[in-house]
PDB file of C-alpha atoms in Angstrom:
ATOM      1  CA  UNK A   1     123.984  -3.853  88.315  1.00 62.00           C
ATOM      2  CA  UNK A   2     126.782  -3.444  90.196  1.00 92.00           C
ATOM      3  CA  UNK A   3     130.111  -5.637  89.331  1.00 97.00           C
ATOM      4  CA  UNK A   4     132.491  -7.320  91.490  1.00 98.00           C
ATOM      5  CA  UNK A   5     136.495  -7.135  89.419  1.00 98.00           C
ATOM      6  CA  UNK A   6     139.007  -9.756  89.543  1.00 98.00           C
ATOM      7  CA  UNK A   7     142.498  -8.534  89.330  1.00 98.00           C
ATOM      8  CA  UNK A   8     144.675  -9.605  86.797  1.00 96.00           C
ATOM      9  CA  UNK A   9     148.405  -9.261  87.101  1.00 95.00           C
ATOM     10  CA  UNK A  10     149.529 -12.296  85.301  1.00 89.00           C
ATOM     11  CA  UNK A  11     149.743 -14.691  89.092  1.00 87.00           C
ATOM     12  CA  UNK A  12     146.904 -16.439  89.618  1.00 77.00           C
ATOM     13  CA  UNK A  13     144.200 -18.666  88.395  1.00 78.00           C
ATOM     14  CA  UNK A  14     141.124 -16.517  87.445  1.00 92.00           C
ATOM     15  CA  UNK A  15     138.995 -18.985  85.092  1.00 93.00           C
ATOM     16  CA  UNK A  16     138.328 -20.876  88.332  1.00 95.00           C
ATOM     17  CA  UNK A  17     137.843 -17.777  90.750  1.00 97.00           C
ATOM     18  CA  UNK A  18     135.395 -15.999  87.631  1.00 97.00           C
ATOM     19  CA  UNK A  19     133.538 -19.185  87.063  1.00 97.00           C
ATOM     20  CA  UNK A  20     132.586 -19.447  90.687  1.00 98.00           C
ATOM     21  CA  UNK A  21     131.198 -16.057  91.302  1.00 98.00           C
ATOM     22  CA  UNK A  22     129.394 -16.539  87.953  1.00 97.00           C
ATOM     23  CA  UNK A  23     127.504 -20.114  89.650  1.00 98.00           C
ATOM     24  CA  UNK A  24     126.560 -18.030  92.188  1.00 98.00           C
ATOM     25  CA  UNK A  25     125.156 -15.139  89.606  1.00 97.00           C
ATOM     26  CA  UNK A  26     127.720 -12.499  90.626  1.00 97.00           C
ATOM     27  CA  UNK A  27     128.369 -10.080  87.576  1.00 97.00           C
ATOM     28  CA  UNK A  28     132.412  -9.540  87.082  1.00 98.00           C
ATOM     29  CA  UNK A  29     135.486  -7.981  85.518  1.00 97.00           C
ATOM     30  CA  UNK A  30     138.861  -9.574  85.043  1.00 97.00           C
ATOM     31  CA  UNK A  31     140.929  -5.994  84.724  1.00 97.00           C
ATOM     32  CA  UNK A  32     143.833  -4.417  85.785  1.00 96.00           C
ATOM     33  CA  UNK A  33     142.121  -1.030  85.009  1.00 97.00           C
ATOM     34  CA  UNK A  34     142.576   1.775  87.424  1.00 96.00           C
ATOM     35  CA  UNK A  35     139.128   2.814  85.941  1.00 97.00           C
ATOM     36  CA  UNK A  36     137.517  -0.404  86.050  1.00 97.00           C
ATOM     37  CA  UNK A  37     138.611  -1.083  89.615  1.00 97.00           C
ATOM     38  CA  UNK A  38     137.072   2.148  90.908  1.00 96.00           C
ATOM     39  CA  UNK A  39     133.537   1.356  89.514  1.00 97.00           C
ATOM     40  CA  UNK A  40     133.891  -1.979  90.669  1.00 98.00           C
ATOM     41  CA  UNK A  41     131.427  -2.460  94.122  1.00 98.00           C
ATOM     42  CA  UNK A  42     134.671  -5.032  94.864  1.00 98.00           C
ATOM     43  CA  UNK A  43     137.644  -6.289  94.203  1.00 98.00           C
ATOM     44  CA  UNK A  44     139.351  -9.814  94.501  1.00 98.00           C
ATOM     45  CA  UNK A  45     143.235 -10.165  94.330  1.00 98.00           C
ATOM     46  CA  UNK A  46     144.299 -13.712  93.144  1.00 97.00           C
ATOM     47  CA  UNK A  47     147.741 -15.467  93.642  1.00 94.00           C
ATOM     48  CA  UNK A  48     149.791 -18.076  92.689  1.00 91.00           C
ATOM     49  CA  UNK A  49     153.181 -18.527  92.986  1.00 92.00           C
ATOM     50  CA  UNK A  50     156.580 -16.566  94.616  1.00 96.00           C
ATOM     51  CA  UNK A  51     155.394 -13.403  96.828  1.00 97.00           C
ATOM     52  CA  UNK A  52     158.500 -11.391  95.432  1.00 97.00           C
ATOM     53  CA  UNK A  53     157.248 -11.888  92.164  1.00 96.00           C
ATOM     54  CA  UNK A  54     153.578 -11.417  92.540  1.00 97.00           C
ATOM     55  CA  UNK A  55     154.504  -7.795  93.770  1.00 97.00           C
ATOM     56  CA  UNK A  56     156.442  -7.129  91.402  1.00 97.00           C
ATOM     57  CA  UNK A  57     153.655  -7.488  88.875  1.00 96.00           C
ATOM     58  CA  UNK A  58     151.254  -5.302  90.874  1.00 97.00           C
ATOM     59  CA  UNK A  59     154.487  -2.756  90.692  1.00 97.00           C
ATOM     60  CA  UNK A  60     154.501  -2.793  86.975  1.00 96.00           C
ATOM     61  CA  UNK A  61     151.103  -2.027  86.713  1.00 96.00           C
ATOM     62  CA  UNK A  62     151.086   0.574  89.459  1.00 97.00           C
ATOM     63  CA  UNK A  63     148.192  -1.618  91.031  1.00 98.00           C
ATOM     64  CA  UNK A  64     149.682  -1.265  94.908  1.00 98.00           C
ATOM     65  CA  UNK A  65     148.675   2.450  94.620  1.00 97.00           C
ATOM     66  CA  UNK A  66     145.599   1.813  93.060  1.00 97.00           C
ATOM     67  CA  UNK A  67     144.945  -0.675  95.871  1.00 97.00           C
ATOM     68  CA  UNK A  68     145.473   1.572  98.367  1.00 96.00           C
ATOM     69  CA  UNK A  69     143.107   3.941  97.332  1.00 96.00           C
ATOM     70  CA  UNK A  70     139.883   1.417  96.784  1.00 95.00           C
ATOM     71  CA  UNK A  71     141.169  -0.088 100.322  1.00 93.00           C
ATOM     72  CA  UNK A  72     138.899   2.532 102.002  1.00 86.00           C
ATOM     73  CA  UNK A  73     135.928   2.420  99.336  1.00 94.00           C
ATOM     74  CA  UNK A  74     135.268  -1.032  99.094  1.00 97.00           C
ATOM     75  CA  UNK A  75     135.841  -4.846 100.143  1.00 98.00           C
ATOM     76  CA  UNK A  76     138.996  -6.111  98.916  1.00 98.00           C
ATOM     77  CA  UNK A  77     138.977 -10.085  99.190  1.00 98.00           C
ATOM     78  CA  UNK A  78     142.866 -11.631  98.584  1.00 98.00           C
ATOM     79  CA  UNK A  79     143.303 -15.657  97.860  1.00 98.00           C
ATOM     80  CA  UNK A  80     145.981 -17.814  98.728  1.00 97.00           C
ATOM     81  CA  UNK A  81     149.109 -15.729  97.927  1.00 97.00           C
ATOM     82  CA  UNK A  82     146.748 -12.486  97.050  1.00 98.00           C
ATOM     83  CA  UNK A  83     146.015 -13.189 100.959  1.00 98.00           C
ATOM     84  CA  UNK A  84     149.752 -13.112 101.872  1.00 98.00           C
ATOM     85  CA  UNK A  85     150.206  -9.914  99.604  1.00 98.00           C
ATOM     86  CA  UNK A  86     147.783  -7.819 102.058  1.00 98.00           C
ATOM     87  CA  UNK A  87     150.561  -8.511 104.703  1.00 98.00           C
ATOM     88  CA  UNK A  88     153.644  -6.112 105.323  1.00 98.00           C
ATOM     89  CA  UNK A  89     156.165  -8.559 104.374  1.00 98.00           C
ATOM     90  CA  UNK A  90     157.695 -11.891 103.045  1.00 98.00           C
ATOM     91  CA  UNK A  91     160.832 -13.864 103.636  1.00 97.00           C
ATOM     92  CA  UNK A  92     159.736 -16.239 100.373  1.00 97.00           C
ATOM     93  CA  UNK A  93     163.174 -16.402  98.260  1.00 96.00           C
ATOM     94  CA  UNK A  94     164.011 -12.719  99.704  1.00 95.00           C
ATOM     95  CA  UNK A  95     163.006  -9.982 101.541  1.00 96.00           C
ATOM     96  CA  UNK A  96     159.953  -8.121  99.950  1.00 97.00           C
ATOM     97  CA  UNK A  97     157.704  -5.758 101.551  1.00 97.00           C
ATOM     98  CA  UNK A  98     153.718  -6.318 100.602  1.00 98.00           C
ATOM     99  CA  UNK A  99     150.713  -3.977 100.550  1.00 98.00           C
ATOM    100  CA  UNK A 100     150.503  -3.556 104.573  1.00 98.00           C
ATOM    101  CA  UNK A 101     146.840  -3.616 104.865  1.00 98.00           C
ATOM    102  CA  UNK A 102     146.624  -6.303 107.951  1.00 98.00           C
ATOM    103  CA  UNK A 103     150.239  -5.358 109.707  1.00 98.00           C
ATOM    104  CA  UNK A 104     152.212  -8.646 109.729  1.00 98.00           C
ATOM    105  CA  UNK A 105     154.499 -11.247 107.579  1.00 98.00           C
ATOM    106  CA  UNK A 106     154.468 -13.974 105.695  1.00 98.00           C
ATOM    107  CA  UNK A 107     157.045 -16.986 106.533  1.00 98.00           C
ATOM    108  CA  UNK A 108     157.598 -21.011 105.665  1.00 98.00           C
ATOM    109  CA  UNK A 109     155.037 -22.937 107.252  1.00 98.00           C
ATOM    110  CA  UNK A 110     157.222 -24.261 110.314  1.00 98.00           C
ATOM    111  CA  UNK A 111     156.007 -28.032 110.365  1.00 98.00           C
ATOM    112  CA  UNK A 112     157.020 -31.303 110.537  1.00 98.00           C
ATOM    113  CA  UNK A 113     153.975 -32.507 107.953  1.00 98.00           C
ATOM    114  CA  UNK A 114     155.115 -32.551 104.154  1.00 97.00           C
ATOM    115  CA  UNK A 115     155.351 -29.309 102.005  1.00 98.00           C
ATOM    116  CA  UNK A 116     153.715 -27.755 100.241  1.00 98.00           C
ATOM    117  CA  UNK A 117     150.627 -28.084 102.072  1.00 98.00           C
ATOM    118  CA  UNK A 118     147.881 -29.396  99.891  1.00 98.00           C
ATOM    119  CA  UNK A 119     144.574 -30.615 100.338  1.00 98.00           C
ATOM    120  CA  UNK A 120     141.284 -30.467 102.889  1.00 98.00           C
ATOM    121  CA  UNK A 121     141.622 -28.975 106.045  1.00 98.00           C
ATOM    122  CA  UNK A 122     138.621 -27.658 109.029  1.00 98.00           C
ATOM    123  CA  UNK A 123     138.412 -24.107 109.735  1.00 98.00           C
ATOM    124  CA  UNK A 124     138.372 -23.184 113.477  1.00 98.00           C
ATOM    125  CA  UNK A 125     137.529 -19.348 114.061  1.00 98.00           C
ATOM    126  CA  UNK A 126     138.627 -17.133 115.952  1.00 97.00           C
ATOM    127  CA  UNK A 127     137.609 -12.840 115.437  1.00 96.00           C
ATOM    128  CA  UNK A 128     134.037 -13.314 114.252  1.00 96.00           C
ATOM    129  CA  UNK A 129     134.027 -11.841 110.370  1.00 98.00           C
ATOM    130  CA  UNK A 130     131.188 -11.784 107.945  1.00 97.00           C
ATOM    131  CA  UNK A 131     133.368 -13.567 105.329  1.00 98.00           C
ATOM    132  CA  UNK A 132     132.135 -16.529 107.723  1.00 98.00           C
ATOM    133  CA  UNK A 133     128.305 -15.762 108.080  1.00 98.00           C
ATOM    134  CA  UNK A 134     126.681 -19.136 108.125  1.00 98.00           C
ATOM    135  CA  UNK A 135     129.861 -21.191 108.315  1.00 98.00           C
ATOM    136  CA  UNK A 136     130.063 -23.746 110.526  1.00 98.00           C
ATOM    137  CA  UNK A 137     133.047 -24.718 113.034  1.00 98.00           C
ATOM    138  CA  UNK A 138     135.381 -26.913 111.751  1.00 98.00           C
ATOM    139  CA  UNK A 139     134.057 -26.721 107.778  1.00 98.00           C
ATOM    140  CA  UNK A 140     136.624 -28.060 105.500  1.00 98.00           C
ATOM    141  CA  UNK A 141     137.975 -25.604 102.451  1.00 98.00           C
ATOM    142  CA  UNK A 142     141.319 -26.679 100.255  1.00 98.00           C
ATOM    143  CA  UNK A 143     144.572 -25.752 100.817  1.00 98.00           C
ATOM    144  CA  UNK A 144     147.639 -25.336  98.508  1.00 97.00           C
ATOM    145  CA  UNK A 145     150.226 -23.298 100.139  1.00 98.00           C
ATOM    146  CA  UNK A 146     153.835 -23.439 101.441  1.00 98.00           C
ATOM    147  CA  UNK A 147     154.148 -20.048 103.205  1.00 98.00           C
ATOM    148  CA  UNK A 148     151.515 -18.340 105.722  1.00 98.00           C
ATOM    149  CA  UNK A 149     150.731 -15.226 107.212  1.00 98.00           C
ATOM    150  CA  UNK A 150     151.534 -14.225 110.915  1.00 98.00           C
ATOM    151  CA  UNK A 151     149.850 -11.547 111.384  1.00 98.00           C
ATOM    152  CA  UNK A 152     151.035  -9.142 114.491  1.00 98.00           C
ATOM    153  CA  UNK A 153     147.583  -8.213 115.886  1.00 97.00           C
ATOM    154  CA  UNK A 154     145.794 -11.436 117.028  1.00 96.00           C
ATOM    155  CA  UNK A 155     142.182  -9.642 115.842  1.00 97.00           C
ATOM    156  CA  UNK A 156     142.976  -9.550 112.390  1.00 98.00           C
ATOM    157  CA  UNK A 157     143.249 -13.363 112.143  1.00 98.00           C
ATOM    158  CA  UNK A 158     139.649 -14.596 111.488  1.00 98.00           C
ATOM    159  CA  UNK A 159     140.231 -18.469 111.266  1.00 98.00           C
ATOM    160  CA  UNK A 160     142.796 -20.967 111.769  1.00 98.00           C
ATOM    161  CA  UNK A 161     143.237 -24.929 110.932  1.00 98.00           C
ATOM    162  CA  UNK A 162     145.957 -27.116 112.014  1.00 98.00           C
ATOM    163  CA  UNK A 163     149.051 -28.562 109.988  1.00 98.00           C
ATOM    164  CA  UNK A 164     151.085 -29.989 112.474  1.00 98.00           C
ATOM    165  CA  UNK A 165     150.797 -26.516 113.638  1.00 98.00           C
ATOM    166  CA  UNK A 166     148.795 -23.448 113.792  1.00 98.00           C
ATOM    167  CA  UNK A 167     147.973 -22.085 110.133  1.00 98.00           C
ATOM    168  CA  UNK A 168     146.666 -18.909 109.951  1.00 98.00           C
ATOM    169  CA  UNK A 169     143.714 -19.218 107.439  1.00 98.00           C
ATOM    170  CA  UNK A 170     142.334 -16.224 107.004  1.00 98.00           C
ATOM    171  CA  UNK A 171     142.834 -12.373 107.978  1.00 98.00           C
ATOM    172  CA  UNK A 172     141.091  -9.505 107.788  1.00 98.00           C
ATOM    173  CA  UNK A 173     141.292  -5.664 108.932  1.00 97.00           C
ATOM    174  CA  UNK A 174     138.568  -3.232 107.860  1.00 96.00           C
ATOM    175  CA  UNK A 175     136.731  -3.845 104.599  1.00 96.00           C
ATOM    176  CA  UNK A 176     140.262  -5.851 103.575  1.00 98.00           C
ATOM    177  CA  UNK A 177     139.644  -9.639 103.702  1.00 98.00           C
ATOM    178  CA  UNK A 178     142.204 -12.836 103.157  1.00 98.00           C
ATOM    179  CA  UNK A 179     141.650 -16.436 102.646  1.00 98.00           C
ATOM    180  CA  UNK A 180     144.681 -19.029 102.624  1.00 98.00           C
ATOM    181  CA  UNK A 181     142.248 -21.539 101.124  1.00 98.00           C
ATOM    182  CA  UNK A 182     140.880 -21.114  97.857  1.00 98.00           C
ATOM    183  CA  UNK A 183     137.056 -20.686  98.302  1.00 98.00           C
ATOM    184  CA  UNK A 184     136.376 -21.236  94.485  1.00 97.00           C
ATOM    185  CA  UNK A 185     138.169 -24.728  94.903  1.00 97.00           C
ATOM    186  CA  UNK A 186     136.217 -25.360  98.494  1.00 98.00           C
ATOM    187  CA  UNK A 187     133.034 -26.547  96.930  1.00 98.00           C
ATOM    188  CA  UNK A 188     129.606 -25.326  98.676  1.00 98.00           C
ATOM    189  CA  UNK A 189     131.533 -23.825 101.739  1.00 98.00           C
ATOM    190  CA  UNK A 190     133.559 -21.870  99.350  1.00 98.00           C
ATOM    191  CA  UNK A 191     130.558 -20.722  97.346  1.00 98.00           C
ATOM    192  CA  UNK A 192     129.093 -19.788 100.383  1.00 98.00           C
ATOM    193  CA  UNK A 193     132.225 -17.596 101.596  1.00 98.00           C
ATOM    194  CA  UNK A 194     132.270 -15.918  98.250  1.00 98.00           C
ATOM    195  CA  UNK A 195     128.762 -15.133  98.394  1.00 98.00           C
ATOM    196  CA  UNK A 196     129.268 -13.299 101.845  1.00 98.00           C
ATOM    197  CA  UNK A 197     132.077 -11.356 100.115  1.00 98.00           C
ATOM    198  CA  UNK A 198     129.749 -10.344  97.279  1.00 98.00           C
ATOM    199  CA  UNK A 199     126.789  -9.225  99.967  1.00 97.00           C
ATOM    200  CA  UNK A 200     129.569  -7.316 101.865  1.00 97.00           C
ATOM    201  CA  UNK A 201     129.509  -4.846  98.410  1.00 95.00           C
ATOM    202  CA  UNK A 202     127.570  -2.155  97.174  1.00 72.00           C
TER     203      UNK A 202
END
């Protein structure tokens, strides 16, 4: 049986991101093993934390390269600031270029509501994306973010919710996929994204 692997670079929460795919009987790897990554069927990039710093860690461990070459095998699925990394750029503390796969940047959220951004907030979609098979309009997932992406092609934004202004929730271009949210922390509409992810393999 095919395995799904869960990047780790030292940024990110993975217990809650492993335990998830395992409720919904996924098999997975927590690796940052060229070798393990290419037999994986997918691949999930995690975040936490400063964007700068986060790529720095996939530099040490040559993992952008890596990346780039299982970005045309298989689905790649990025979380909250794994999401942001699949974007060309940041301004977050300085400039730092990302991985490029959805063309675009990653700013403050410009809002007058109090940051960071945390909590429940509805999905409203926008390019249709089999992340969101069976997903209703206006679902709520969970939040935690200060920074979003803008990407520069409206197409590769899939869904949107509002914080005093539009928040780019999740991207997407080719078998590359991005959530804002955290689906393992979105209860059963977060299950339900992950398990689209994990059909999208193999």
């Amino acid at each position: 049986m095919g395995y799904t692997a869960i990047i780790d670079y030292h940024v990110g929460n993975l217990a809650s991101i492993r335990h998830a795919l395992d409720y919904i009987g996924a098999e997975t790897q927590v690796t940052a093993e060229e070798a393990v990554l290419e037999r994986a069927e997918g691949i999930i990039l995690p975040g936490v934390g400063a964007f700068p710093d986060a790529y720095q860690e996939l530099k040490k461990r040559g993992l952008p390269e890596v990346l780039r070459r299982q970005a045309g095998k298989k689905p790649i699925l990025g979380i909250c600031l794994g999401m942001q990394l699949l974007l060309g750029s940041s301004t977050e503390i300085r400039p730092c270029r990302g991985l490029d796969f959805v063309p675009g940047r990653v700013e403050r959220i410009q809002t007058n509501y109090k940051l960071p951004h945390i909590g429940w907030n509805a999905l409203h979609f926008c390019t249709p994306s089999p992340l969101f098979c069976g997903i209703e309009e206006g679902a709520y997932v969970y939040f935690v973010h200060t920074f979003c992406a803008l990407p520069e092609h409206r197409e590769s934004i899939y869904a949107v919710t509002d914080y005093g202004t539009e928040v780019v929730a999740a991207v997407g271009k080719g078998n590359v996929y991005g959530t804002q949210f955290h689906p393992e922390k979105s209860g059963d509409v977060g299950l339900e994204i992950l398990k689209n992810f994990v059909r999208l393999q193999g």
